[in-house]
Short mmCIF file of C-alpha atoms in Angstrom, two decimals:
data_model
loop_
_atom_site.label_atom_id
_atom_site.label_comp_id
_atom_site.label_asym_id
_atom_site.label_seq_id
_atom_site.Cartn_x
_atom_site.Cartn_y
_atom_site.Cartn_z
CA UNK A 19 -16.42 -5.32 -15.76
CA UNK A 20 -19.78 -6.79 -17.00
CA UNK A 21 -20.62 -10.35 -16.22
CA UNK A 22 -23.00 -11.93 -18.97
CA UNK A 23 -25.75 -14.22 -18.15
CA UNK A 24 -26.88 -16.48 -20.60
CA UNK A 25 -30.76 -16.62 -21.69
CA UNK A 26 -31.45 -13.68 -19.62
CA UNK A 27 -32.13 -10.05 -20.31
CA UNK A 28 -28.69 -8.21 -19.46
CA UNK A 29 -28.35 -7.68 -15.86
CA UNK A 30 -27.96 -4.45 -14.03
CA UNK A 31 -24.39 -3.74 -13.13
CA UNK A 32 -23.71 -5.95 -9.88
CA UNK A 33 -21.66 -4.27 -6.99
CA UNK A 34 -17.93 -4.28 -7.99
CA UNK A 35 -16.96 -6.60 -5.35
CA UNK A 36 -19.35 -9.31 -6.54
CA UNK A 37 -18.76 -8.70 -10.33
CA UNK A 38 -14.79 -9.33 -9.85
CA UNK A 39 -15.86 -12.51 -7.87
CA UNK A 40 -18.02 -13.65 -10.35
CA UNK A 41 -15.38 -13.37 -12.96
CA UNK A 42 -12.74 -14.95 -10.69
CA UNK A 43 -14.56 -17.89 -10.60
CA UNK A 44 -13.24 -19.12 -14.17
CA UNK A 45 -9.77 -19.13 -13.00
CA UNK A 46 -9.97 -19.97 -9.25
CA UNK A 47 -8.96 -23.36 -9.26
CA UNK A 48 -5.85 -22.87 -11.09
CA UNK A 49 -5.02 -19.87 -8.73
CA UNK A 50 -5.53 -22.06 -5.71
CA UNK A 51 -3.47 -24.96 -6.72
CA UNK A 52 -0.57 -22.28 -7.51
CA UNK A 53 -1.04 -20.59 -3.95
CA UNK A 54 -1.38 -24.13 -2.19
CA UNK A 55 1.91 -24.94 -3.58
CA UNK A 56 3.27 -21.71 -2.41
CA UNK A 57 1.98 -22.32 0.92
CA UNK A 58 3.65 -25.64 1.31
CA UNK A 59 6.88 -23.90 1.86
CA UNK A 60 5.51 -21.83 4.92
CA UNK A 61 8.20 -20.21 7.04
CA UNK A 62 8.98 -21.97 10.27
CA UNK A 63 8.33 -20.48 13.54
CA UNK A 64 5.02 -18.93 13.25
CA UNK A 65 4.39 -19.70 16.96
CA UNK A 66 5.76 -16.20 17.38
CA UNK A 67 5.22 -14.40 20.62
CA UNK A 68 4.44 -11.36 18.32
CA UNK A 69 1.31 -12.55 17.48
CA UNK A 70 -0.31 -11.55 20.86
CA UNK A 71 -0.48 -7.63 19.73
CA UNK A 72 -2.90 -5.29 21.16
CA UNK A 73 -4.09 -1.79 20.12
CA UNK A 74 -2.89 1.35 22.43
CA UNK A 75 -3.85 4.94 22.28
CA UNK A 76 -0.39 6.70 23.51
CA UNK A 77 -1.20 10.19 25.01
CA UNK A 78 0.96 13.32 25.28
CA UNK A 79 2.64 13.00 21.97
CA UNK A 80 1.58 16.11 20.19
CA UNK A 81 4.46 17.18 17.69
CA UNK A 82 6.22 15.40 15.16
CA UNK A 83 9.16 14.98 16.99
CA UNK A 84 7.67 13.56 20.14
CA UNK A 85 6.01 11.16 17.68
CA UNK A 86 9.43 10.13 16.06
CA UNK A 87 10.83 9.57 19.79
CA UNK A 88 8.00 7.12 20.60
CA UNK A 89 8.84 5.36 17.30
CA UNK A 90 12.35 5.05 17.48
CA UNK A 91 12.40 4.57 21.52
CA UNK A 92 9.58 1.74 21.40
CA UNK A 93 10.18 0.16 18.08
CA UNK A 94 6.32 0.65 17.24
CA UNK A 95 4.58 1.86 14.23
CA UNK A 96 2.36 4.23 14.61
CA UNK A 97 -1.07 3.43 13.32
CA UNK A 98 -2.73 6.88 13.36
CA UNK A 99 -2.37 10.52 14.80
CA UNK A 100 -5.28 12.09 16.71
CA UNK A 101 -3.82 15.73 17.71
CA UNK A 102 -2.08 15.08 21.08
CA UNK A 103 -2.11 11.07 20.84
CA UNK A 104 -1.53 8.20 18.44
CA UNK A 105 -2.67 4.73 18.02
CA UNK A 106 -0.13 2.16 17.90
CA UNK A 107 -0.02 -1.53 17.72
CA UNK A 108 2.45 -3.45 20.32
CA UNK A 109 2.85 -6.55 22.22
CA UNK A 110 2.24 -6.46 25.97
CA UNK A 111 6.19 -6.45 26.52
CA UNK A 112 6.74 -3.53 24.29
CA UNK A 113 3.57 -1.76 26.03
CA UNK A 114 5.25 -2.33 29.22
CA UNK A 115 8.70 -0.81 27.81
CA UNK A 116 6.94 2.25 26.86
CA UNK A 117 5.11 2.65 30.17
CA UNK A 118 8.41 2.07 31.77
CA UNK A 119 9.63 5.16 29.58
CA UNK A 120 7.00 7.22 31.06
CA UNK A 121 4.39 7.07 28.29
CA UNK A 122 0.88 7.11 29.26
CA UNK A 123 -0.78 4.01 27.49
CA UNK A 124 -4.34 2.90 27.37
CA UNK A 125 -5.20 -0.39 25.77
CA UNK A 126 -8.07 -0.33 23.33
CA UNK A 127 -10.73 -2.90 23.29
CA UNK A 128 -10.16 -5.74 20.79
CA UNK A 129 -12.25 -4.92 17.82
CA UNK A 130 -13.65 -1.63 19.29
CA UNK A 131 -16.87 -3.12 19.92
CA UNK A 132 -18.57 0.05 20.75
CA UNK A 133 -17.45 1.34 17.39
CA UNK A 134 -18.48 -1.72 15.76
CA UNK A 135 -22.09 -1.53 16.88
CA UNK A 136 -22.23 2.18 15.50
CA UNK A 137 -20.06 1.89 12.41
CA UNK A 138 -20.29 -2.12 11.53
CA UNK A 139 -16.77 -2.18 11.79
CA UNK A 140 -15.14 -5.40 11.28
CA UNK A 141 -14.55 -7.73 14.41
CA UNK A 142 -10.79 -8.34 15.29
CA UNK A 143 -11.84 -11.97 15.49
CA UNK A 144 -13.28 -12.64 11.90
CA UNK A 145 -12.17 -11.71 8.63
CA UNK A 146 -15.14 -10.37 6.47
CA UNK A 147 -15.82 -12.46 3.33
CA UNK A 148 -15.93 -9.22 0.93
CA UNK A 149 -12.25 -9.10 1.16
CA UNK A 150 -10.37 -10.86 -1.45
CA UNK A 151 -7.74 -13.59 -0.24
CA UNK A 152 -4.48 -13.63 -1.84
CA UNK A 153 -5.83 -16.54 -4.15
CA UNK A 154 -8.97 -14.62 -4.91
CA UNK A 155 -7.16 -11.70 -5.52
CA UNK A 156 -4.85 -13.45 -8.30
CA UNK A 157 -8.02 -15.16 -9.82
CA UNK A 158 -9.67 -11.84 -10.08
CA UNK A 159 -6.77 -10.50 -11.97
CA UNK A 160 -6.31 -13.23 -14.32
CA UNK A 161 -9.97 -13.07 -15.08
CA UNK A 162 -9.84 -9.19 -15.97
CA UNK A 163 -6.37 -9.70 -18.17
CA UNK A 164 -8.14 -12.95 -20.11
CA UNK A 165 -11.21 -10.81 -20.84
CA UNK A 166 -9.07 -7.54 -21.83
CA UNK A 167 -6.28 -9.17 -23.68
CA UNK A 168 -5.79 -5.80 -25.82
CA UNK A 169 -5.62 -3.51 -22.73
CA UNK A 170 -4.23 -5.58 -19.89
CA UNK A 171 -1.20 -8.12 -19.55
CA UNK A 172 0.23 -9.68 -16.45
CA UNK A 173 3.70 -10.69 -15.56
CA UNK A 174 5.48 -12.20 -12.53
CA UNK A 175 8.10 -9.99 -11.61
CA UNK A 176 9.50 -12.17 -8.95
CA UNK A 177 8.58 -14.03 -5.70
CA UNK A 178 8.26 -13.52 -2.04
CA UNK A 179 9.99 -15.22 0.75
CA UNK A 180 7.63 -18.12 0.75
CA UNK A 181 7.73 -18.39 -3.18
CA UNK A 182 4.30 -16.98 -3.97
CA UNK A 183 4.06 -14.80 -7.28
CA UNK A 184 4.19 -11.22 -7.17
CA UNK A 185 2.48 -9.76 -10.13
CA UNK A 186 2.50 -6.67 -11.99
CA UNK A 187 -0.45 -5.64 -14.21
CA UNK A 188 0.25 -3.48 -16.91
CA UNK A 189 -2.65 -1.45 -18.64
CA UNK A 190 -2.45 0.69 -21.75
CA UNK A 191 -3.88 0.91 -25.06
CA UNK A 192 -1.15 -0.88 -26.92
CA UNK A 193 -0.33 -3.22 -24.00
CA UNK A 194 2.10 -5.26 -25.87
CA UNK A 195 4.57 -2.74 -26.99
CA UNK A 196 6.53 -0.68 -24.79
CA UNK A 197 6.03 2.79 -25.89
CA UNK A 198 7.78 6.18 -25.28
CA UNK A 199 4.85 7.14 -22.74
CA UNK A 200 4.86 8.29 -19.25
CA UNK A 201 4.30 5.20 -16.90
CA UNK A 202 2.61 5.37 -13.76
CA UNK A 203 3.07 2.83 -10.80
CA UNK A 204 0.59 1.84 -8.05
CA UNK A 205 1.71 -0.60 -5.51
CA UNK A 206 -0.47 -2.01 -2.82
CA UNK A 207 -0.59 -4.17 0.18
CA UNK A 208 3.22 -3.67 1.30
CA UNK A 209 2.06 -4.17 4.95
CA UNK A 210 0.04 -7.38 5.49
CA UNK A 211 -3.02 -6.14 7.10
CA UNK A 212 -3.76 -3.33 5.12
CA UNK A 213 -6.40 -5.44 2.97
CA UNK A 214 -8.25 -2.41 1.61
CA UNK A 215 -5.36 -1.33 -0.54
CA UNK A 216 -5.64 -4.65 -2.35
CA UNK A 217 -9.01 -3.89 -3.06
CA UNK A 218 -7.91 -0.58 -4.26
CA UNK A 219 -5.98 -2.40 -6.87
CA UNK A 220 -8.75 -4.54 -8.09
CA UNK A 221 -11.08 -1.35 -8.19
CA UNK A 222 -8.31 0.48 -10.48
CA UNK A 223 -8.15 -2.70 -12.66
CA UNK A 224 -11.86 -2.88 -12.89
CA UNK A 225 -12.63 0.51 -13.54
CA UNK A 226 -9.89 0.98 -16.47
CA UNK A 227 -11.34 -2.26 -17.99
CA UNK A 228 -14.80 -1.12 -17.70
CA UNK A 229 -14.50 2.51 -18.63
CA UNK A 230 -11.71 2.32 -21.39
CA UNK A 231 -13.73 3.52 -24.57
CA UNK A 232 -16.70 4.99 -22.59
CA UNK A 233 -14.95 7.73 -20.45
CA UNK A 234 -13.18 9.99 -22.55
CA UNK A 235 -10.69 11.17 -20.03
CA UNK A 236 -9.80 7.69 -18.76
CA UNK A 237 -9.44 6.71 -22.36
CA UNK A 238 -7.27 9.50 -23.40
CA UNK A 239 -5.09 8.82 -20.30
CA UNK A 240 -4.80 5.22 -21.22
CA UNK A 241 -3.72 5.98 -24.57
CA UNK A 242 -0.99 8.28 -23.65
CA UNK A 243 0.16 6.38 -20.74
CA UNK A 244 1.33 3.08 -19.48
CA UNK A 245 -0.20 2.14 -15.84
CA UNK A 246 1.40 -0.65 -13.86
CA UNK A 247 -0.44 -2.20 -10.81
CA UNK A 248 1.04 -4.39 -8.25
CA UNK A 249 -1.93 -5.63 -6.32
CA UNK A 250 0.11 -7.32 -3.40
CA UNK A 251 3.65 -6.58 -2.52
CA UNK A 252 3.54 -8.86 0.47
CA UNK A 253 1.47 -12.01 -0.43
CA UNK A 254 3.07 -13.90 2.37
CA UNK A 255 2.02 -11.22 5.19
CA UNK A 256 -1.21 -11.34 3.67
CA UNK A 257 -2.03 -14.85 3.44
CA UNK A 258 -0.51 -15.09 6.93
CA UNK A 259 -2.70 -12.08 8.33
CA UNK A 260 -6.22 -13.26 6.71
CA UNK A 261 -6.63 -16.96 5.53
CA UNK A 262 -7.22 -18.31 8.82
CA UNK A 263 -10.20 -16.70 9.17
CA UNK A 264 -8.92 -14.51 12.02
CA UNK A 265 -7.08 -11.22 11.70
CA UNK A 266 -3.67 -11.28 13.31
CA UNK A 267 -2.89 -7.73 13.01
CA UNK A 268 0.41 -8.55 11.04
CA UNK A 269 2.44 -5.93 9.59
CA UNK A 270 5.71 -7.15 8.08
CA UNK A 271 6.41 -10.01 5.77
CA UNK A 272 7.09 -13.78 6.90
CA UNK A 273 10.96 -13.91 6.37
CA UNK A 274 12.67 -15.37 9.51
CA UNK A 275 15.29 -13.56 11.29
CA UNK A 276 18.68 -15.25 11.69
CA UNK A 277 19.39 -15.95 15.59
CA UNK A 278 16.03 -14.61 16.65
CA UNK A 279 12.58 -16.25 17.10
CA UNK A 280 10.80 -12.95 15.87
CA UNK A 281 9.74 -13.14 12.23
CA UNK A 282 9.53 -10.73 9.51
CA UNK A 283 10.81 -7.47 7.76
CA UNK A 284 9.24 -4.28 7.56
CA UNK A 285 9.33 -4.03 4.08
CA UNK A 286 8.46 -0.24 3.75
CA UNK A 287 11.81 0.22 5.95
CA UNK A 288 13.89 -1.84 3.93
CA UNK A 289 14.85 0.30 0.79
CA UNK A 290 18.02 1.23 -0.21
CA UNK A 291 17.87 5.13 0.36
CA UNK A 292 18.86 6.57 3.62
CA UNK A 293 18.19 3.16 5.18
CA UNK A 294 18.39 3.04 8.88
CA UNK A 295 19.77 6.50 8.78
CA UNK A 296 17.86 8.76 10.85
CA UNK A 297 16.08 7.07 13.73
CA UNK A 298 12.99 6.18 11.21
CA UNK A 299 13.10 2.40 11.75
CA UNK A 300 14.41 -0.07 14.34
CA UNK A 301 17.46 -2.67 14.47
CA UNK A 302 15.24 -5.13 16.73
CA UNK A 303 13.65 -8.24 15.02
CA UNK A 304 11.05 -7.78 17.66
CA UNK A 305 9.98 -4.38 16.08
CA UNK A 306 7.17 -3.90 13.81
CA UNK A 307 9.39 -1.51 11.85
CA UNK A 308 12.31 -3.88 11.87
CA UNK A 309 14.54 -2.44 8.87
CA UNK A 310 16.04 -6.05 8.07
CA UNK A 311 19.76 -6.92 7.96
CA UNK A 312 20.40 -4.64 5.35
CA UNK A 313 18.94 -2.60 2.60
CA UNK A 314 16.62 -4.73 0.23
CA UNK A 315 17.51 -7.73 2.54
CA UNK A 316 13.71 -8.47 2.30
CA UNK A 317 12.79 -10.31 -1.16
CA UNK A 318 9.83 -8.82 -1.71
CA UNK A 319 11.76 -5.13 -1.42
CA UNK A 320 14.23 -6.55 -3.96
CA UNK A 321 11.50 -7.76 -6.39
CA UNK A 322 9.88 -4.03 -6.41
CA UNK A 323 13.08 -2.25 -6.57
CA UNK A 324 14.36 -4.81 -9.53
CA UNK A 325 11.31 -4.21 -11.56
CA UNK A 326 11.24 -0.51 -11.07
CA UNK A 327 15.09 -0.39 -12.37
CA UNK A 328 14.26 -2.43 -15.29
CA UNK A 329 11.88 0.12 -16.41
CA UNK A 330 15.13 2.34 -17.30
CA UNK A 331 15.30 2.53 -21.30
CA UNK A 332 18.07 4.49 -22.76
CA UNK A 333 19.41 5.95 -19.62
CA UNK A 334 15.78 7.34 -18.52
CA UNK A 335 13.42 6.15 -15.95
CA UNK A 336 10.35 5.57 -17.78
CA UNK A 337 8.16 5.49 -14.30
CA UNK A 338 7.21 8.87 -13.75
CA UNK A 339 4.84 9.00 -10.81
CA UNK A 340 3.73 6.39 -8.37
CA UNK A 341 1.41 5.89 -5.36
CA UNK A 342 2.09 3.62 -2.94
CA UNK A 343 -1.46 2.48 -1.01
CA UNK A 344 -1.68 1.94 2.64
CA UNK A 345 -4.42 2.29 5.38
CA UNK A 346 -5.36 3.87 7.44
CA UNK A 347 -5.85 7.49 8.22
CA UNK A 348 -6.64 9.40 5.32
CA UNK A 349 -3.39 11.24 4.24
CA UNK A 350 -1.30 11.89 1.29
CA UNK A 351 2.22 12.05 2.14
CA UNK A 352 5.21 12.88 -0.02
CA UNK A 353 9.18 12.76 0.65
CA UNK A 354 11.05 12.90 2.38
CA UNK A 355 10.38 11.00 5.43
CA UNK A 356 13.97 10.68 6.77
CA UNK A 357 14.06 14.54 7.60
CA UNK A 358 12.04 17.35 8.76
CA UNK A 359 13.16 19.73 6.75
CA UNK A 360 11.06 20.67 3.30
CA UNK A 361 13.92 20.44 1.04
CA UNK A 362 17.10 18.33 0.88
CA UNK A 363 19.62 17.12 -1.23
CA UNK A 364 17.96 16.08 -4.46
CA UNK A 365 14.64 17.95 -3.35
CA UNK A 366 14.67 21.62 -4.22
CA UNK A 367 11.98 24.11 -3.54
CA UNK A 368 10.55 23.84 -6.97
CA UNK A 369 10.24 19.95 -6.48
CA UNK A 370 8.83 20.49 -2.95
CA UNK A 371 6.16 23.02 -4.20
CA UNK A 372 5.24 20.61 -7.06
CA UNK A 373 4.71 17.64 -4.80
CA UNK A 374 2.43 19.92 -2.53
CA UNK A 375 0.48 21.55 -5.18
CA UNK A 376 -0.22 18.01 -6.86
CA UNK A 377 -1.09 16.62 -3.31
CA UNK A 378 -3.40 19.37 -2.43
CA UNK A 379 -5.11 18.93 -5.57
CA UNK A 380 -5.37 15.30 -4.93
CA UNK A 381 -6.54 15.75 -1.68
CA UNK A 382 -9.22 18.37 -2.58
CA UNK A 383 -11.00 15.24 -4.54
CA UNK A 384 -10.85 12.54 -1.81
CA UNK A 385 -10.99 14.62 1.62
CA UNK A 386 -7.64 13.31 2.50
CA UNK A 387 -5.02 15.56 4.52
CA UNK A 388 -2.11 16.30 2.45
CA UNK A 389 1.51 16.70 4.17
CA UNK A 390 5.00 15.87 4.04
CA UNK A 391 5.75 12.32 5.45
CA UNK A 392 7.96 13.56 8.26
CA UNK A 393 5.05 15.92 9.50
CA UNK A 394 3.82 12.52 11.06
CA UNK A 395 7.10 11.43 12.14
CA UNK A 396 10.35 10.41 10.75
CA UNK A 397 10.64 7.23 8.75
CA UNK A 398 13.82 6.10 6.78
CA UNK A 399 14.27 3.16 4.19
CA UNK A 400 10.52 3.93 2.76
CA UNK A 401 9.67 3.34 -0.72
CA UNK A 402 9.02 7.09 -1.40
CA UNK A 403 12.10 8.18 -0.24
CA UNK A 404 13.88 5.49 -2.37
CA UNK A 405 11.57 6.49 -5.73
CA UNK A 406 12.64 9.93 -5.50
CA UNK A 407 15.99 10.13 -3.92
CA UNK A 408 17.35 7.15 -6.28
CA UNK A 409 15.07 6.89 -9.25
CA UNK A 410 13.70 10.60 -9.72
CA UNK A 411 10.08 8.90 -9.51
CA UNK A 412 7.17 11.59 -8.27
CA UNK A 413 6.12 9.41 -5.37
CA UNK A 414 3.22 9.42 -3.07
CA UNK A 415 1.87 7.57 -0.34
CA UNK A 416 -2.13 7.20 0.27
CA UNK A 417 -3.19 5.97 3.65
CA UNK A 418 -6.92 4.98 3.08
CA UNK A 419 -9.90 5.07 5.09
CA UNK A 420 -10.81 5.01 7.95
CA UNK A 421 -9.42 8.17 9.43
CA UNK A 422 -9.30 6.42 13.05
CA UNK A 423 -9.26 3.11 15.10
CA UNK A 424 -12.87 3.87 15.94
CA UNK A 425 -14.23 3.20 12.58
CA UNK A 426 -12.19 -0.21 12.00
CA UNK A 427 -8.85 0.83 12.04
CA UNK A 428 -6.67 -1.64 9.59
CA UNK A 429 -10.33 -3.71 9.45
CA UNK A 430 -13.05 -1.75 8.40
CA UNK A 431 -16.12 -3.51 7.27
CA UNK A 432 -16.59 -5.10 3.99
CA UNK A 433 -19.45 -2.77 3.37
CA UNK A 434 -17.30 0.19 2.81
CA UNK A 435 -14.93 -1.16 0.20
CA UNK A 436 -16.87 0.15 -3.14
CA UNK A 437 -17.16 3.70 -1.43
CA UNK A 438 -13.82 3.87 -0.16
CA UNK A 439 -11.88 2.60 -3.35
CA UNK A 440 -13.98 4.85 -5.66
CA UNK A 441 -13.23 7.61 -3.44
CA UNK A 442 -9.74 7.88 -5.08
CA UNK A 443 -10.53 7.38 -8.54
CA UNK A 444 -10.42 11.38 -9.30
CA UNK A 445 -7.14 11.34 -7.43
CA UNK A 446 -5.54 8.92 -9.49
CA UNK A 447 -6.55 10.54 -12.82
CA UNK A 448 -5.20 13.53 -11.44
CA UNK A 449 -1.70 11.92 -10.92
CA UNK A 450 -2.20 10.27 -14.08
CA UNK A 451 -2.78 13.79 -16.02
CA UNK A 452 0.15 15.26 -14.42
CA UNK A 453 2.71 12.29 -14.93
CA UNK A 454 4.21 13.88 -17.83
CA UNK A 455 5.36 17.04 -16.31
CA UNK A 456 4.42 17.63 -12.56
CA UNK A 457 5.96 20.88 -12.79
CA UNK A 458 3.30 22.41 -14.79
CA UNK A 459 1.26 22.29 -11.47
CA UNK A 460 3.64 25.65 -10.24
CA UNK A 461 3.29 27.11 -13.44
CA UNK A 462 6.92 26.05 -14.38
CA UNK A 463 6.82 23.40 -17.16
CA UNK A 464 10.58 24.49 -18.60
CA UNK A 465 11.59 22.35 -15.51
CA UNK A 466 10.43 19.22 -16.91
CA UNK A 467 12.84 19.38 -19.93
CA UNK A 468 15.82 20.54 -17.73
#
């Protein structure tokens, strides 16, 4: 998006982050007022012991089964996989529990100072100004929509536990009309600390706005597709993790749990497909992967699922394809997560092959590693499994930069935002291209009409 400067020659195109901020100034006051009202309803019990989390490297877990056992026994989220070790985030009590179970843990230095010196990685003690806060994100979205009303529209599709709006932005040539076109959904910031994914949403919106009518391929896709972008699925968690100026390494939402001092549900273990089935989530409220009291018990989960269900028209789901953006590890993942099997009920060999073919094509464009989700470790109640198993939507997870914790983990430096969001441009367009018939990727287009 170009920001005009009166009484001056046309400026050089600003870096994307600065352009978004300049546009956001026009609407930031309104967004702040809205956000402050939501913040007034902050959940009780913020002084939870789970804030004292640390990063650990766990050695001797080289197989998917070993990683699944670690996640299940310890109730931990595996942040990254490195050959025969993994990186996890855990509080000291959980770390002691794992050591008691025989796991070999090494606590990682806070902020990885050696890596910060080499790569400019963000300190764990401060939040880089280049990352948009929730209020700044909403202001940037409002500015883009107001500048491109013929291409973009936004709607509040629900609210978080603490009352913050969860917004979906529609992008298409005839944005005010529900056309008979394949829809593609992009979800972001489901886990609070994964702020690079919100920047990915803003990048896509800005790229669509700037390049529509200029880039022939992108224009064709927006003329024949309807795109939906949810920049922050977990606004309460984002605010809690970011707005104090000190990153808290928070993952879950901010919903209290009855009878427990521990706060939060892992939204990406709370979906109503194979929920809690297979050791891929935790029933303990203290766990980073706590699956909630029941499927869709987190209001943020229900907002997403209600929105997706609302896209059914004439008995047909209009959303054809989906990417859920996460960080980190540089991976492209596809269903199922709940089973090690390549095929399972609802996922036959042709579907699996189509998933792999498109996944590999996207990975060739961004350098990520493509694989079935359970090749890492078993997860259940995830958005990918629900999208495919319940709605028949082709659904991928992108785990964004960096590849390892040594380059910043969940908090890479703001200087990489433009590079790492643009890195996924081609992959996004590839999925949009395939959305009308994913089976064409394996030479079986007839399956799209069956």
